PDB file of C-alpha atoms and ligand atoms in Angstrom:
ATOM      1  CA  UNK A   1      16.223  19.771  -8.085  1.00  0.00           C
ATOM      2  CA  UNK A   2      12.574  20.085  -8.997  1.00  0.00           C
ATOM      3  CA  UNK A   3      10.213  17.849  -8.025  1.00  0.00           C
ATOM      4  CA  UNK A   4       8.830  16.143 -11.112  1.00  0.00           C
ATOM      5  CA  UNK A   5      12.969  14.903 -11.498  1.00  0.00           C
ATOM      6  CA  UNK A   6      12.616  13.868  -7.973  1.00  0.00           C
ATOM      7  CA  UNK A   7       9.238  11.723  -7.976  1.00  0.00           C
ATOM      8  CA  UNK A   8      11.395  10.100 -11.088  1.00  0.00           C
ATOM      9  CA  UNK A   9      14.372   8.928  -9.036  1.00  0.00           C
ATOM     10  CA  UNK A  10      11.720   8.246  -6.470  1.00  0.00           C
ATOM     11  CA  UNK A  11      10.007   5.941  -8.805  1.00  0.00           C
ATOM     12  CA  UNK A  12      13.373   4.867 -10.071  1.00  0.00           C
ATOM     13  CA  UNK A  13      14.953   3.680  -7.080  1.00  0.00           C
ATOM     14  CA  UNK A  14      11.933   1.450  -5.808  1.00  0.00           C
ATOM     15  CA  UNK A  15      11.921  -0.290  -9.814  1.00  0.00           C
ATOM     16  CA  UNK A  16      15.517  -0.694  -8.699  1.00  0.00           C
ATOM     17  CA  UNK A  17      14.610  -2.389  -5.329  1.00  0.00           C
ATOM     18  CA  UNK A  18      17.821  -0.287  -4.383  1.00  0.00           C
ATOM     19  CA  UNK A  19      16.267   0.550  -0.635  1.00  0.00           C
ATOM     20  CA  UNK A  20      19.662   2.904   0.006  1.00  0.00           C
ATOM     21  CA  UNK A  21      18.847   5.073  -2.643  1.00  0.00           C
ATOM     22  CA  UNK A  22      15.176   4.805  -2.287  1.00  0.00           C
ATOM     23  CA  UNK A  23      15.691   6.370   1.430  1.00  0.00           C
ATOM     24  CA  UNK A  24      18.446   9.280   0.430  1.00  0.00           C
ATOM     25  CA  UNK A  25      15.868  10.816  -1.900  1.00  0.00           C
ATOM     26  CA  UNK A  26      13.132  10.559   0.564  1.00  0.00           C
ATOM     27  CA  UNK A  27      14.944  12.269   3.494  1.00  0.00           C
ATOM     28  CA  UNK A  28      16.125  14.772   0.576  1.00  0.00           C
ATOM     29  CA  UNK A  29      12.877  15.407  -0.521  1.00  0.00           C
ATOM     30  CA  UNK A  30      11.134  15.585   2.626  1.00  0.00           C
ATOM     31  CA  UNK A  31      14.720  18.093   3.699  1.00  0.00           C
ATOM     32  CA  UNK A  32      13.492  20.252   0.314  1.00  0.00           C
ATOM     33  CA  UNK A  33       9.593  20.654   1.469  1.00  0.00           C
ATOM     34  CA  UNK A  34       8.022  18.303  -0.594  1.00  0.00           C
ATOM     35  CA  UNK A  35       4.877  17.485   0.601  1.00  0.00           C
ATOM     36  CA  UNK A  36       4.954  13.434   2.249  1.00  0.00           C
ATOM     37  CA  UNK A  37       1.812  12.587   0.725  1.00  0.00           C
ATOM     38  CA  UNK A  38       3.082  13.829  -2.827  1.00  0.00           C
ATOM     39  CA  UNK A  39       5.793  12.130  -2.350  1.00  0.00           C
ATOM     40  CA  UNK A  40       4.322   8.953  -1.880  1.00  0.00           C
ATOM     41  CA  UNK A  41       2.478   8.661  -4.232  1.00  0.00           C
ATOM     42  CA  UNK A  42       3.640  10.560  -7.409  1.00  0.00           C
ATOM     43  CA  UNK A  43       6.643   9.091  -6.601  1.00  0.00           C
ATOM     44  CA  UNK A  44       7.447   5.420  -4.623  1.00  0.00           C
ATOM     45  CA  UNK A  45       3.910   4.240  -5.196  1.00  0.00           C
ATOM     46  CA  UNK A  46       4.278   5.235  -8.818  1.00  0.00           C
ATOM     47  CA  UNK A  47       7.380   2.935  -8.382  1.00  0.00           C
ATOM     48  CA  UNK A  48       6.017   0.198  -6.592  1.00  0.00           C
ATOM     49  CA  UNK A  49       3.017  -0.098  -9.165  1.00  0.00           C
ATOM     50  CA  UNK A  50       5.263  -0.337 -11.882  1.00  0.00           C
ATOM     51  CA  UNK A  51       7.279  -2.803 -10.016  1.00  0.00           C
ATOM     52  CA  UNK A  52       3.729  -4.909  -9.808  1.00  0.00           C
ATOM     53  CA  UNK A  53       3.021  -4.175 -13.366  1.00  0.00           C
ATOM     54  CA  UNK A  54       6.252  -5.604 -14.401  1.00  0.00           C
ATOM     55  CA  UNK A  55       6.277  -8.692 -12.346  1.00  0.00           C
ATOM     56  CA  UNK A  56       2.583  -9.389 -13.670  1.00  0.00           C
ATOM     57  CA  UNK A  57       4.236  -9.689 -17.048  1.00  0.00           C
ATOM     58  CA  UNK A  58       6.796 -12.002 -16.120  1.00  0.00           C
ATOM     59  CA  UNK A  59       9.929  -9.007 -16.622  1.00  0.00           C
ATOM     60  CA  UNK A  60      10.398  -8.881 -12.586  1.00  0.00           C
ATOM     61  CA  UNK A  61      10.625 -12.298 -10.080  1.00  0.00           C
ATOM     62  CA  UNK A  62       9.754 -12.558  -6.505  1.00  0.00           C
ATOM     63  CA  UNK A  63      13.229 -11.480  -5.486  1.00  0.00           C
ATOM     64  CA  UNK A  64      12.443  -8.186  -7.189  1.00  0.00           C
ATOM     65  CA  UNK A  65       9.598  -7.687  -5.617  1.00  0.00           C
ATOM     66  CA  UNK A  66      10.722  -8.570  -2.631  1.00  0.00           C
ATOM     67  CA  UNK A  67      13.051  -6.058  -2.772  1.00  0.00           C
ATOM     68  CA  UNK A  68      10.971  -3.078  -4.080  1.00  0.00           C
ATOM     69  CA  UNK A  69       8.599  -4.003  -0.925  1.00  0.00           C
ATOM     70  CA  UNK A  70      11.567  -3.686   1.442  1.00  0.00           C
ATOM     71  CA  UNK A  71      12.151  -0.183  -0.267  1.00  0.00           C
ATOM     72  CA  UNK A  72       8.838   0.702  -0.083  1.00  0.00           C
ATOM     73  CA  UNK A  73       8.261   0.124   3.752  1.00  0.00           C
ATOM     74  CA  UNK A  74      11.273   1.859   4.527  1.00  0.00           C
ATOM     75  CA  UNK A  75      10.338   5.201   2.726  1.00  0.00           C
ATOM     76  CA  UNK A  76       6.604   4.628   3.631  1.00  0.00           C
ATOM     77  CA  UNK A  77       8.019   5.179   7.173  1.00  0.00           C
ATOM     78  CA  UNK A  78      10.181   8.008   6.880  1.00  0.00           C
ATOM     79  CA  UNK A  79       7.201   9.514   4.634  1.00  0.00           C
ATOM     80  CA  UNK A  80       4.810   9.112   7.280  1.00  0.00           C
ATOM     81  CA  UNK A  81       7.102  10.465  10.418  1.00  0.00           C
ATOM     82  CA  UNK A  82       7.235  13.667   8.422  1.00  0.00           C
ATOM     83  CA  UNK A  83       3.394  13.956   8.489  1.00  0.00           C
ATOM     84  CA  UNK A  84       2.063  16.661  10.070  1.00  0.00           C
ATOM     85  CA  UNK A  85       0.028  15.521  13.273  1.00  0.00           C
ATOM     86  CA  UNK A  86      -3.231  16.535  13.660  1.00  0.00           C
ATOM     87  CA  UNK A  87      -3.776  16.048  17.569  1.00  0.00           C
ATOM     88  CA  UNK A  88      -6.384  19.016  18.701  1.00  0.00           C
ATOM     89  CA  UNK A  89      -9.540  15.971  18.924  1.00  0.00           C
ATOM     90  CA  UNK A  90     -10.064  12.639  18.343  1.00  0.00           C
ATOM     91  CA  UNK A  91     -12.013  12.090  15.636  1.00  0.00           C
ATOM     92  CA  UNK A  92     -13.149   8.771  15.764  1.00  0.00           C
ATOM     93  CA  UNK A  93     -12.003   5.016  16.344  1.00  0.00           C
ATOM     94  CA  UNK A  94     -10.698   2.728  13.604  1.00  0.00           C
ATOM     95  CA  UNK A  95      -9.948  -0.488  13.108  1.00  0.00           C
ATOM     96  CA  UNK A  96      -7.511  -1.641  10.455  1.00  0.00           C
ATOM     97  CA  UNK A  97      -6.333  -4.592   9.213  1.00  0.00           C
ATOM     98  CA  UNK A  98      -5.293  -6.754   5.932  1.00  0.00           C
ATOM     99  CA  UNK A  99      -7.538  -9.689   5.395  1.00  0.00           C
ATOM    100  CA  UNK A 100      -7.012 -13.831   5.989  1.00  0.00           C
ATOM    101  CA  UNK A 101      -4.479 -14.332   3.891  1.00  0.00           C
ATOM    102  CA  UNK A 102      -2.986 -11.540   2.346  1.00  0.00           C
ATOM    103  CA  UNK A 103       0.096 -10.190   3.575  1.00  0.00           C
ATOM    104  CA  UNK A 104       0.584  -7.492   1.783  1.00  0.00           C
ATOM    105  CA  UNK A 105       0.250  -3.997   4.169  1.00  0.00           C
ATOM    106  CA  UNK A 106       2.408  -1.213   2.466  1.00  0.00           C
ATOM    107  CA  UNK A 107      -0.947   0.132   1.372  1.00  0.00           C
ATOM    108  CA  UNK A 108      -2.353  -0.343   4.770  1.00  0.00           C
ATOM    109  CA  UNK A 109       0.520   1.672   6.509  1.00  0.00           C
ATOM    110  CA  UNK A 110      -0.134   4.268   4.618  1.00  0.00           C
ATOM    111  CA  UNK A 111      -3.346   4.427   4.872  1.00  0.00           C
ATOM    112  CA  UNK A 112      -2.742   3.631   9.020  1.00  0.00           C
ATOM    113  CA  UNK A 113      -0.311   7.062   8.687  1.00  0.00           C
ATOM    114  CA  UNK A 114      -2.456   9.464   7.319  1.00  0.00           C
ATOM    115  CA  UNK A 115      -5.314   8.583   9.803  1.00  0.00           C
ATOM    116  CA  UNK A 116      -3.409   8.994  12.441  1.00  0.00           C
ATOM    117  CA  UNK A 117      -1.614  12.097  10.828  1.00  0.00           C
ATOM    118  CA  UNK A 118      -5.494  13.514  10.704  1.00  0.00           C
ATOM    119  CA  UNK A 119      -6.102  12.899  14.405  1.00  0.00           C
ATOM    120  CA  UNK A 120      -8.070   9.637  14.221  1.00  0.00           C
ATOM    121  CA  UNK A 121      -7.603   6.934  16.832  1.00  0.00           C
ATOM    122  CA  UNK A 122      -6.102   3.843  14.825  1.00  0.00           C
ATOM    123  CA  UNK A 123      -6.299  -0.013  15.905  1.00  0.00           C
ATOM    124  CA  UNK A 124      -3.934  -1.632  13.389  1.00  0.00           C
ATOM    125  CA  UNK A 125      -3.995  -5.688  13.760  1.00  0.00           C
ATOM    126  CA  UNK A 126      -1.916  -6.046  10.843  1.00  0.00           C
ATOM    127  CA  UNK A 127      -1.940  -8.113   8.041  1.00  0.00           C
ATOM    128  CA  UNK A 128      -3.170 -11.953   7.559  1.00  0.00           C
ATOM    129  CA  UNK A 129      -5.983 -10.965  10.213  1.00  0.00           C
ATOM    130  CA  UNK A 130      -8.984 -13.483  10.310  1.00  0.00           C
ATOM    131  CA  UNK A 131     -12.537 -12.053  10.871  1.00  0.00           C
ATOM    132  CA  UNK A 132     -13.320 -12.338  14.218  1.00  0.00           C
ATOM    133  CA  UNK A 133     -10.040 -10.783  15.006  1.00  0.00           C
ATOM    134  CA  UNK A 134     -11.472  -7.491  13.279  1.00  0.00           C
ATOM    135  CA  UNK A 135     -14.659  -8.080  14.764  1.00  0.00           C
ATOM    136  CA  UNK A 136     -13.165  -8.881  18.421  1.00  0.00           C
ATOM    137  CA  UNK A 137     -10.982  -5.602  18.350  1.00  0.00           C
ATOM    138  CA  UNK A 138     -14.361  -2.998  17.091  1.00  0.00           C
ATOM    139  CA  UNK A 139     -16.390  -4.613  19.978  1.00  0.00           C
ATOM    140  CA  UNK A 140     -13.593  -4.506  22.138  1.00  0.00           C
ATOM    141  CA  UNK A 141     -12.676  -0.366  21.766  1.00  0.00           C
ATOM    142  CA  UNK A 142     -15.931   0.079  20.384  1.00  0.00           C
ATOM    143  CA  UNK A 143     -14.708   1.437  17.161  1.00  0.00           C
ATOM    144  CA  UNK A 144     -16.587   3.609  14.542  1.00  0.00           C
ATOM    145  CA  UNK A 145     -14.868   2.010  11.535  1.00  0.00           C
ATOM    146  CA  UNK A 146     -13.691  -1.349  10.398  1.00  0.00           C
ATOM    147  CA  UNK A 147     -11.147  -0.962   7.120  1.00  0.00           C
ATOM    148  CA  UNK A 148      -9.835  -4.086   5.389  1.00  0.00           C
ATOM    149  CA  UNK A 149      -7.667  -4.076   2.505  1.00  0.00           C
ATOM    150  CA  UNK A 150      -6.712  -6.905   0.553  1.00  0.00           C
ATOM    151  CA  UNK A 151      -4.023  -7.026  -2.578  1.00  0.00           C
ATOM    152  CA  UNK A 152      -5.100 -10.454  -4.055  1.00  0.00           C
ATOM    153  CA  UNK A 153      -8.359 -11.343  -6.097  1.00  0.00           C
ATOM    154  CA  UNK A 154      -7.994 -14.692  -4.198  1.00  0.00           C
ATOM    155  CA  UNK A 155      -8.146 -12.719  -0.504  1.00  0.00           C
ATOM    156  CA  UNK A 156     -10.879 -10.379  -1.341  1.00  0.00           C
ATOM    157  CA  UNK A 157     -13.425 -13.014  -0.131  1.00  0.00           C
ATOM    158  CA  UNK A 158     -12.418 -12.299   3.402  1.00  0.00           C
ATOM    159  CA  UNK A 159     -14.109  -8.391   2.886  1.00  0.00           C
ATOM    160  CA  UNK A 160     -16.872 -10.259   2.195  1.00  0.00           C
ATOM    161  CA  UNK A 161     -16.654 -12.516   4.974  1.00  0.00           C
ATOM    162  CA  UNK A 162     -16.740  -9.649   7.145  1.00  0.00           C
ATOM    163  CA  UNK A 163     -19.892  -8.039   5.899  1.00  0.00           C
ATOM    164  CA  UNK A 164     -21.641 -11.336   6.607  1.00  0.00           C
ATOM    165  CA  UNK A 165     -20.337 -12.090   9.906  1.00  0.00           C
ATOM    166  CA  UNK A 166     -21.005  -8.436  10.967  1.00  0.00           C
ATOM    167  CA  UNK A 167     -24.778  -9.213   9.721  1.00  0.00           C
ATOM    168  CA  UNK A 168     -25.005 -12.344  10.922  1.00  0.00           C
ATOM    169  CA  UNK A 169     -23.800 -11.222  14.567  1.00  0.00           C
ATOM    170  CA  UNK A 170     -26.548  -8.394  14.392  1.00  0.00           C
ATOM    171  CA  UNK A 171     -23.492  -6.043  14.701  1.00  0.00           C
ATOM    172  CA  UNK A 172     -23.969  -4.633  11.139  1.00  0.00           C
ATOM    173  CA  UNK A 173     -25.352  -1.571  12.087  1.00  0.00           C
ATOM    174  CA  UNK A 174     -23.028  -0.607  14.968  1.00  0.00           C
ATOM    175  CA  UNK A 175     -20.024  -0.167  12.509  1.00  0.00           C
ATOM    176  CA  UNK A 176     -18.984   1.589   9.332  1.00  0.00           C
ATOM    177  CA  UNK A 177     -16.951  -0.569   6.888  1.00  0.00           C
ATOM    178  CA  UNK A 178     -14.589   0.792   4.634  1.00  0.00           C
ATOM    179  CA  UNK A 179     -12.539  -1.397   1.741  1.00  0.00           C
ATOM    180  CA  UNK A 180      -9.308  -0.694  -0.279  1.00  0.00           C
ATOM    181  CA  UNK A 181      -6.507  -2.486  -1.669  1.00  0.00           C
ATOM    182  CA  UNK A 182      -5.471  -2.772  -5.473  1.00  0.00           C
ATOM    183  CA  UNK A 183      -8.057  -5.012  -6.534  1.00  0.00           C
ATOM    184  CA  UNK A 184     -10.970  -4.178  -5.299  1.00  0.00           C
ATOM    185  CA  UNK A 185     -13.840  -1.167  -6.378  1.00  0.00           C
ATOM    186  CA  UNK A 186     -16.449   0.379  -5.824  1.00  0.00           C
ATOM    187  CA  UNK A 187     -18.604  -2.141  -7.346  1.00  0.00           C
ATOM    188  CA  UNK A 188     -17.181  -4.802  -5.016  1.00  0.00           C
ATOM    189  CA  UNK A 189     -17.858  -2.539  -2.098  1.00  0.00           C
ATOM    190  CA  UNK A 190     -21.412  -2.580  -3.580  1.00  0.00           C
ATOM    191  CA  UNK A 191     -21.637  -6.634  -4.329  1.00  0.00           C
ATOM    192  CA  UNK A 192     -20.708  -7.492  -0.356  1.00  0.00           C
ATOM    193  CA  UNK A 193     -22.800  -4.424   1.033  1.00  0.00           C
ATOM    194  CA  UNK A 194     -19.587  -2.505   2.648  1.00  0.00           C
ATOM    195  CA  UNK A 195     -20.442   0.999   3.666  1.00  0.00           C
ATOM    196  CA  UNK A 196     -17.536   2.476   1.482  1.00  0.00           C
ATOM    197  CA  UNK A 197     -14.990   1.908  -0.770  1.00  0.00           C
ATOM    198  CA  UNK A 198     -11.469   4.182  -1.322  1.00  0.00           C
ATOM    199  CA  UNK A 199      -9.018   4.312  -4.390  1.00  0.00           C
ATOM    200  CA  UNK A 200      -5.757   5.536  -2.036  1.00  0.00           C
ATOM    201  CA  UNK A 201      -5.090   6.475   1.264  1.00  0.00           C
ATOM    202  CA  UNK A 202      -6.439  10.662   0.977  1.00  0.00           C
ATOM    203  CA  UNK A 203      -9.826   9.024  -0.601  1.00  0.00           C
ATOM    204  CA  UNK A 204      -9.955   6.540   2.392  1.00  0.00           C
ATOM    205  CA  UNK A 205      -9.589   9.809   5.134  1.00  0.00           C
ATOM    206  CA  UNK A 206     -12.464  11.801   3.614  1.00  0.00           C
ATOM    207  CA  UNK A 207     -14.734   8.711   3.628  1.00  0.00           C
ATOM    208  CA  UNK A 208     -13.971   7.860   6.527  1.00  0.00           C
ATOM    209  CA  UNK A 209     -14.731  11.466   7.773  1.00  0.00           C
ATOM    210  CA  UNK A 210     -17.797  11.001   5.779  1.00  0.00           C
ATOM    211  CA  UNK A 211     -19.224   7.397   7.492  1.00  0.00           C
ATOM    212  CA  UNK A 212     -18.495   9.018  10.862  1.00  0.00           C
ATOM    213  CA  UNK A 213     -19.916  12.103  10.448  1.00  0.00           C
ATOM    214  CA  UNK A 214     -23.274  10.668   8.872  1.00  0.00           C
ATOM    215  CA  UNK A 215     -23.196   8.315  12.243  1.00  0.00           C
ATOM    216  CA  UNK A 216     -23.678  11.505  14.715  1.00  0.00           C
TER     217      UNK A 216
HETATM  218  C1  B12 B   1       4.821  -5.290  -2.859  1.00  0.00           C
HETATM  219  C2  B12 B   1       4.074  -6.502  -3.334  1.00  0.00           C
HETATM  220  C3  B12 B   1       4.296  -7.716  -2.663  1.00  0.00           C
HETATM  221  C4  B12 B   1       5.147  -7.827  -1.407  1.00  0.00           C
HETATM  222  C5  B12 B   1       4.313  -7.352  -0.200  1.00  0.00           C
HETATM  223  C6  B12 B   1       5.143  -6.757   0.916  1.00  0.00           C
HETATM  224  C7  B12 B   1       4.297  -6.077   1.951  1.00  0.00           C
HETATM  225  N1  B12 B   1       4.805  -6.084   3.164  1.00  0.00           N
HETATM  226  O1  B12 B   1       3.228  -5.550   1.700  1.00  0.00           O
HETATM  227  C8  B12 B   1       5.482  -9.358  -1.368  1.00  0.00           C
HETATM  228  C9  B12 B   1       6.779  -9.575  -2.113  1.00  0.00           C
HETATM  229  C10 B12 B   1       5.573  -9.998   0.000  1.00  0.00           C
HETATM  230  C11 B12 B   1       4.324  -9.905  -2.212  1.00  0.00           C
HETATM  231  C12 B12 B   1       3.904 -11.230  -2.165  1.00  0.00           C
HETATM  232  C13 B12 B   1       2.965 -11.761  -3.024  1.00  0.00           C
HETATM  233  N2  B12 B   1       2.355 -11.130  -4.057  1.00  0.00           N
HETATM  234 CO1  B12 B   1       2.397  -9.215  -4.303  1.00  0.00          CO
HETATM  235  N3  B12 B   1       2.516  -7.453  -4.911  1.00  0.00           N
HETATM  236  C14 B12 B   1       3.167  -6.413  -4.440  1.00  0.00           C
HETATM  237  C15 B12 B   1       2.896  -5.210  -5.378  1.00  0.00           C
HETATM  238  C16 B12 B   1       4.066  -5.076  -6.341  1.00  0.00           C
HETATM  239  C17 B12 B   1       2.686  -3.861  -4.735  1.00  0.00           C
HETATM  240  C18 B12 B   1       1.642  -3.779  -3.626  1.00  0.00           C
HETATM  241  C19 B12 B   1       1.799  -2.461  -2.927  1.00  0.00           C
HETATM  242  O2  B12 B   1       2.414  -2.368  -1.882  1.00  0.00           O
HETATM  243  N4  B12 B   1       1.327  -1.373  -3.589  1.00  0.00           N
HETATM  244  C20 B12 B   1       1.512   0.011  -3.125  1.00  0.00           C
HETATM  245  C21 B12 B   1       0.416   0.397  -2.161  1.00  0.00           C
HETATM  246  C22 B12 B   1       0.656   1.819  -1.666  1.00  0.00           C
HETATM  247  O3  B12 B   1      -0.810   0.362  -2.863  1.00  0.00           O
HETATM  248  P1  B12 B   1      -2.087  -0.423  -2.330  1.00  0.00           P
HETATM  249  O4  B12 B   1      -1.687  -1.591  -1.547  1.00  0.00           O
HETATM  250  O5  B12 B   1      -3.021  -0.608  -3.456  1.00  0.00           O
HETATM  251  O6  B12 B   1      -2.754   0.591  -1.276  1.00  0.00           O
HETATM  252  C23 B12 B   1      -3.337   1.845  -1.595  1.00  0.00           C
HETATM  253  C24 B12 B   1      -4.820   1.755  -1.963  1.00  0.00           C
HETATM  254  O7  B12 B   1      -5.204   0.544  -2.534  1.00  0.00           O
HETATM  255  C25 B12 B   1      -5.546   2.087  -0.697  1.00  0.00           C
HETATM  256  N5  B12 B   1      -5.807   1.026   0.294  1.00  0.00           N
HETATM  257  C26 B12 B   1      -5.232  -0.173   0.455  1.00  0.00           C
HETATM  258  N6  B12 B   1      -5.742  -0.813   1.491  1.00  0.00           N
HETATM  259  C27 B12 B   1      -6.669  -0.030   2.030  1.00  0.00           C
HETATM  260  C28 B12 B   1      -7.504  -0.208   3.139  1.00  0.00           C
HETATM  261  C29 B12 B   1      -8.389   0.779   3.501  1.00  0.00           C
HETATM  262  C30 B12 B   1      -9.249   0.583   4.694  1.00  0.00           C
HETATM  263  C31 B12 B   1      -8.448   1.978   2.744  1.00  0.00           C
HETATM  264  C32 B12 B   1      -9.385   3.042   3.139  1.00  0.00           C
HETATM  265  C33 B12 B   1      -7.624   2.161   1.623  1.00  0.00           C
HETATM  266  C34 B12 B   1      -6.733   1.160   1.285  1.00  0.00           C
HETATM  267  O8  B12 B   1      -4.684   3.029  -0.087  1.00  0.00           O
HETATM  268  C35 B12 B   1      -3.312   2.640  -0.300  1.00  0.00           C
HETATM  269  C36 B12 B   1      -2.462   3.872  -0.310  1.00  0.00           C
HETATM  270  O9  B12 B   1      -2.848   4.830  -1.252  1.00  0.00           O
HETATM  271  C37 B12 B   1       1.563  -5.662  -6.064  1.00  0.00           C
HETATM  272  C38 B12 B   1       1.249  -4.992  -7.404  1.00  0.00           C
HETATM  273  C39 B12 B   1       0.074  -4.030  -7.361  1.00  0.00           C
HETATM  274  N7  B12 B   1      -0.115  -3.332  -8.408  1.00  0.00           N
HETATM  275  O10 B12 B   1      -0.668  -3.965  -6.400  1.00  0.00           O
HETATM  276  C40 B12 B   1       1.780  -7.182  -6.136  1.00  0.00           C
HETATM  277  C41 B12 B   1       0.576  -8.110  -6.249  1.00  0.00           C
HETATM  278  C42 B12 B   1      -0.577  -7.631  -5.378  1.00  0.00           C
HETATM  279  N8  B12 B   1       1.100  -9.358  -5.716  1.00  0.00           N
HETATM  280  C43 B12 B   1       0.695 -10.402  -6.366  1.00  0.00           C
HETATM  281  C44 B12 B   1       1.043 -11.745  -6.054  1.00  0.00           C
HETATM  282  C45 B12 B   1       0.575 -12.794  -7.033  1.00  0.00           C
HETATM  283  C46 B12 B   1       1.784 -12.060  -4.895  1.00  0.00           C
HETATM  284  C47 B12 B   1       2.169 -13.468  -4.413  1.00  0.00           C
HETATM  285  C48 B12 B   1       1.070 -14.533  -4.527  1.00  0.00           C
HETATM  286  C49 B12 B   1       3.440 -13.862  -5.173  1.00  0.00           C
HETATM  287  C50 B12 B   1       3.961 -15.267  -4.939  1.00  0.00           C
HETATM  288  N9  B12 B   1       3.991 -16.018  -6.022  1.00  0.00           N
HETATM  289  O11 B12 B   1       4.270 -15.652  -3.851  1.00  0.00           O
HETATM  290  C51 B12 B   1       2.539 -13.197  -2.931  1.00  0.00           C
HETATM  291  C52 B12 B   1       1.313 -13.332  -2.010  1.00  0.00           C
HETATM  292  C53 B12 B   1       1.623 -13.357  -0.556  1.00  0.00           C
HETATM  293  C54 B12 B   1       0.359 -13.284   0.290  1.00  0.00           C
HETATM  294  N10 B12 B   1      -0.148 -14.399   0.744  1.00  0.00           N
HETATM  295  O12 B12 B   1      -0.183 -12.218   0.527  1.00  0.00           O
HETATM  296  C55 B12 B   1      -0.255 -10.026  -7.499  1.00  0.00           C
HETATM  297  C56 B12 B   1      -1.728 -10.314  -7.179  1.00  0.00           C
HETATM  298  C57 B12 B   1      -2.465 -10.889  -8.371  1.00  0.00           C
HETATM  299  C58 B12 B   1      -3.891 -11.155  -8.073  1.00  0.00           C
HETATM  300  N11 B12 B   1      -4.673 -11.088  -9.100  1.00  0.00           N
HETATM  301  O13 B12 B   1      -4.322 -11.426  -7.000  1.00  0.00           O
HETATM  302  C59 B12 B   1       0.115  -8.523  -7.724  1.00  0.00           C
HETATM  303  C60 B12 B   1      -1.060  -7.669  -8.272  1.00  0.00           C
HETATM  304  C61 B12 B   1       1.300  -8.473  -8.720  1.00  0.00           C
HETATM  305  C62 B12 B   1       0.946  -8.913 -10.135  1.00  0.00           C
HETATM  306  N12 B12 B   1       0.791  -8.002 -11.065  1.00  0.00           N
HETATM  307  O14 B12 B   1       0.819 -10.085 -10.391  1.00  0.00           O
HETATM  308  N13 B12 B   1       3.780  -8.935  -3.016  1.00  0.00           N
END
């Protein structure tokens, strides 16, 4: 089957919420060489966007979503356990975690995989995670990074949060912060003062290279 059909059904089965499906064509996929990363995102995130399009105009419900997100996770995992590791050095420590409030964290496991996948050493607190907890965990393995994603307009106050706690603690120079998560931008990144800002998971690695690199 060629791939473009493929990323469809991908894309297909998460707008489906049918998590069976969703998983057959991933192993198959993966089983035919597709690249995991490709796959992910031409494909299931395609999906899962869609899926958020269509419940922000009132054609999906909550149970829908609910269970395109079940989907999601479960490819998002077999996706990631096809990845490649990259273990010849550590390149550098960081901590991850969705903000106060926000439970969303597909994005974040992917973002979590390919770090890992590209040797970095990765602190994931999970989602919901209140500031200090970030701050706690960077101080506590002294990390290079701190990345927060947040999925709601109504959470994104907690990246700022961070950036003024970090400042206000006199810690703002002793970590790199990094931002993602559907609503947020460069600009934002800009607004609270965070070090960088990444549109997907890829763009987050090679910042995050970046920020460490310029630290050395
Ligand atoms: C799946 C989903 C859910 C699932 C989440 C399951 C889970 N375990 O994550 C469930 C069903 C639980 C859910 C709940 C809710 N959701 Co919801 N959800 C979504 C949906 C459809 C997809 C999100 C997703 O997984 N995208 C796929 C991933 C891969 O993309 P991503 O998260 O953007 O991540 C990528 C990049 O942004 C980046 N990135 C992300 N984070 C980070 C971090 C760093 C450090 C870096 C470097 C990069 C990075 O890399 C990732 C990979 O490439 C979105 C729609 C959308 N377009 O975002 C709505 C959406 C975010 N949800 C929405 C809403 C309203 C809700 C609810 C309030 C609904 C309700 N009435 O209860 C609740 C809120 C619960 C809460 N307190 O958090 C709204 C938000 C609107 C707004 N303006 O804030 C959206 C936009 C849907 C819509 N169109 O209305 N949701």
């Amino acid at each position: 089957m060629g791939k473009e059909l493929i990323f469809e059904e991908a894309k297909d089965a998460i707008l489906k919420g049918d998590k069976k499906r969703a998983e057959e064509v991933a192993r198959k996929a993966i089983g035919e060489g597709i690249d995991p990363v490709e796959l992910l995102s031409s494909g299931f995130i395609a999906g899962i966007n869609h899926v958020g399009e269509q419940f922000g105009i009132g054609k999906l419900f909550l149970p829908d979503l609910i269970l395109a997100a079940d989907a999601m996770k479960s490819v998002t995992e077999i996706c990631s356990s096809a990845l490649p590791q990259d273990k010849i050095e550590k390149k550098g420590k960081i901590v991850v975690g969705t903000v106060e409030g926000d439970i969303h964290d597909i994005g974040k496991a992917i973002v979590v995989s390919l770090l890992q996948a590209n040797g970095f050493e990765v602190y994931d607190l999970g989602r919901d995670v209140a500031t200090q907890k970030f701050i706690d965990k960077a101080l506590e393995v002294n990390a290079d990074v701190i990345g927060s994603s947040c999925l709601l307009t109504t959470t994104m106050e907690g990246q700022k949060k961070l950036e003024q706690e970090l400042k206000r603690l006199g810690l703002r120079n002793r970590f790199k912060t990094i931002i993602g998560g559907a609503p947020v931008t460069q600009r934002w990144a800009d607004r609270i003062g965070a070090d960088a800002y990444a549109e997907d998971a890829a763009d987050g690695v090679r910042k995050i290279r970046a920020l460490i690199a310029g630290k050395k």
